Amino acid sequence: MRREIHERAFRLALRVARLRHDPSYVRMVREVVLRQMIRAATSIGANLEEATAAQSRADFASKVAIATKEAREMQYWLRLGREAGLLRDEEWSKLGPEAKEVAQVVSAIARSASRPSVAKLS
C-alpha cells in the first residue's frame, strides 16, 4: 500500500477526533483512543507469549506477525492521541520511543521467524 493513503486515512481520523471541542466529545474521543491503545499494547505481549508456546515454526511466525501488526497499531494510536492533543508531552515522551523500539524488535523477530531457521523466544 502506498504511504500516501496511510497519511490520508490518518488525517481523516484526526479531523474526526478534532471535530468538536465540547468536553463530552473530547472525553469520548480520548476514551476511544485509550481503549484502542490498551487493546493494541496488551495484544503485543499476549501474542509474544503465545509464540513462546508455539506448536510449530509456522505457529510461532504467525503469532509474532500478529504482535508486529499490533505494535504498528499501537504506534498509530499514540500518534493520533498526540496530534489530537489527547496525550500530554510527558506521556508521549515515555510511550512514543518505547512503542517504536518494541515495534522494531518484534518486527526483527518476525523477519527472523520467516526464515528457514527460527529460534524460539525465550
Coordinates of C-alpha atoms in Angstrom, one line a residue:
M1 CA 0.0 0.0 0.0
R2 CA 1.3 3.4 -0.8
R3 CA 2.3 5.6 2.2
E4 CA 0.1 8.4 0.8
I5 CA -3.1 6.6 1.6
H6 CA -1.9 5.9 5.1
E7 CA -1.4 9.6 5.7
R8 CA -4.8 10.5 4.2
A9 CA -6.5 7.9 6.4
F10 CA -4.7 9.2 9.4
R11 CA -5.6 12.8 8.7
L12 CA -9.2 11.8 8.3
A13 CA -9.2 10.2 11.7
L14 CA -7.5 13.3 13.2
R15 CA -10.1 15.6 11.7
V16 CA -12.9 13.4 13.2
A17 CA -11.1 13.4 16.6
R18 CA -11.0 17.2 16.5
L19 CA -14.5 17.7 15.1
R20 CA -15.9 19.1 18.3
H21 CA -14.4 20.8 21.3
D22 CA -17.1 20.3 23.9
P23 CA -15.8 18.4 26.9
S24 CA -18.1 15.4 26.5
Y25 CA -16.9 14.8 22.9
V26 CA -13.3 15.2 23.8
R27 CA -13.7 12.8 26.7
M28 CA -15.4 10.2 24.4
V29 CA -12.6 10.5 21.8
R30 CA -10.0 10.2 24.5
E31 CA -11.7 7.1 25.8
V32 CA -11.8 5.5 22.4
V33 CA -8.2 6.2 21.7
L34 CA -7.1 5.0 25.1
R35 CA -9.2 1.8 24.8
Q36 CA -7.5 1.1 21.4
M37 CA -4.1 1.8 22.8
I38 CA -4.7 -0.6 25.7
R39 CA -6.0 -3.3 23.4
A40 CA -3.1 -3.0 21.0
A41 CA -0.4 -2.8 23.7
T42 CA -1.7 -5.7 25.6
S43 CA -2.1 -7.8 22.5
I44 CA 1.6 -7.4 21.6
G45 CA 2.7 -9.2 24.8
A46 CA -0.1 -11.7 24.7
N47 CA 0.8 -12.8 21.2
L48 CA 4.5 -13.0 22.1
E49 CA 3.6 -15.2 25.0
E50 CA 1.5 -17.4 22.6
A51 CA 4.5 -17.5 20.3
T52 CA 6.7 -18.8 23.1
A53 CA 4.4 -21.8 23.4
A54 CA 4.0 -22.3 19.7
Q55 CA 3.4 -25.8 18.4
S56 CA 5.3 -25.3 15.2
R57 CA 7.5 -22.8 13.4
A58 CA 4.5 -21.7 11.3
D59 CA 2.5 -21.1 14.5
F60 CA 5.4 -19.1 16.0
A61 CA 5.8 -17.0 12.9
S62 CA 2.0 -16.4 12.8
K63 CA 1.8 -15.2 16.4
V64 CA 4.9 -12.9 16.0
A65 CA 3.4 -11.5 12.8
I66 CA 0.2 -10.6 14.8
A67 CA 2.3 -9.0 17.5
T68 CA 4.1 -6.9 14.8
K69 CA 0.7 -5.7 13.5
E70 CA -0.4 -4.8 17.0
A71 CA 2.9 -2.9 17.6
R72 CA 2.3 -0.9 14.5
E73 CA -1.3 -0.2 15.5
M74 CA -0.1 1.0 18.9
Q75 CA 2.2 3.5 17.2
Y76 CA -0.8 4.7 15.1
W77 CA -3.0 5.3 18.2
L78 CA -0.1 7.0 20.1
R79 CA 0.4 9.3 17.1
L80 CA -3.3 10.0 16.9
G81 CA -3.5 10.7 20.6
R82 CA -0.6 13.1 20.4
E83 CA -1.7 15.0 17.3
A84 CA -5.3 15.3 18.6
G85 CA -4.0 16.7 21.8
L86 CA -5.2 13.8 23.9
L87 CA -1.7 12.8 25.3
R88 CA 0.4 15.1 27.4
D89 CA 4.0 15.7 26.3
E90 CA 5.4 13.6 29.2
E91 CA 3.1 10.7 28.3
W92 CA 4.2 10.9 24.6
S93 CA 7.9 11.2 25.5
K94 CA 7.7 8.0 27.6
L95 CA 5.4 5.9 25.4
G96 CA 6.4 7.0 21.9
P97 CA 10.0 5.9 21.9
E98 CA 9.2 2.7 23.8
A99 CA 6.4 1.8 21.3
K100 CA 8.8 2.4 18.5
E101 CA 11.6 0.2 20.0
V102 CA 9.1 -2.6 20.8
A103 CA 7.8 -2.5 17.2
Q104 CA 11.4 -2.6 15.8
V105 CA 12.3 -5.6 18.0
V106 CA 9.1 -7.5 17.3
S107 CA 9.5 -6.8 13.6
A108 CA 13.0 -8.1 13.6
I109 CA 11.8 -11.3 15.3
A110 CA 9.1 -11.6 12.7
R111 CA 11.6 -11.3 9.9
S112 CA 13.8 -13.9 11.5
A113 CA 10.8 -16.2 12.1
S114 CA 10.0 -16.1 8.4
R115 CA 13.5 -17.5 7.6
P116 CA 14.1 -21.3 7.4
S117 CA 15.9 -21.4 10.8
V118 CA 13.8 -20.0 13.6
A119 CA 14.8 -19.6 17.2
K120 CA 12.0 -19.6 19.7
L121 CA 11.5 -16.6 22.0
S122 CA 12.8 -17.3 25.5

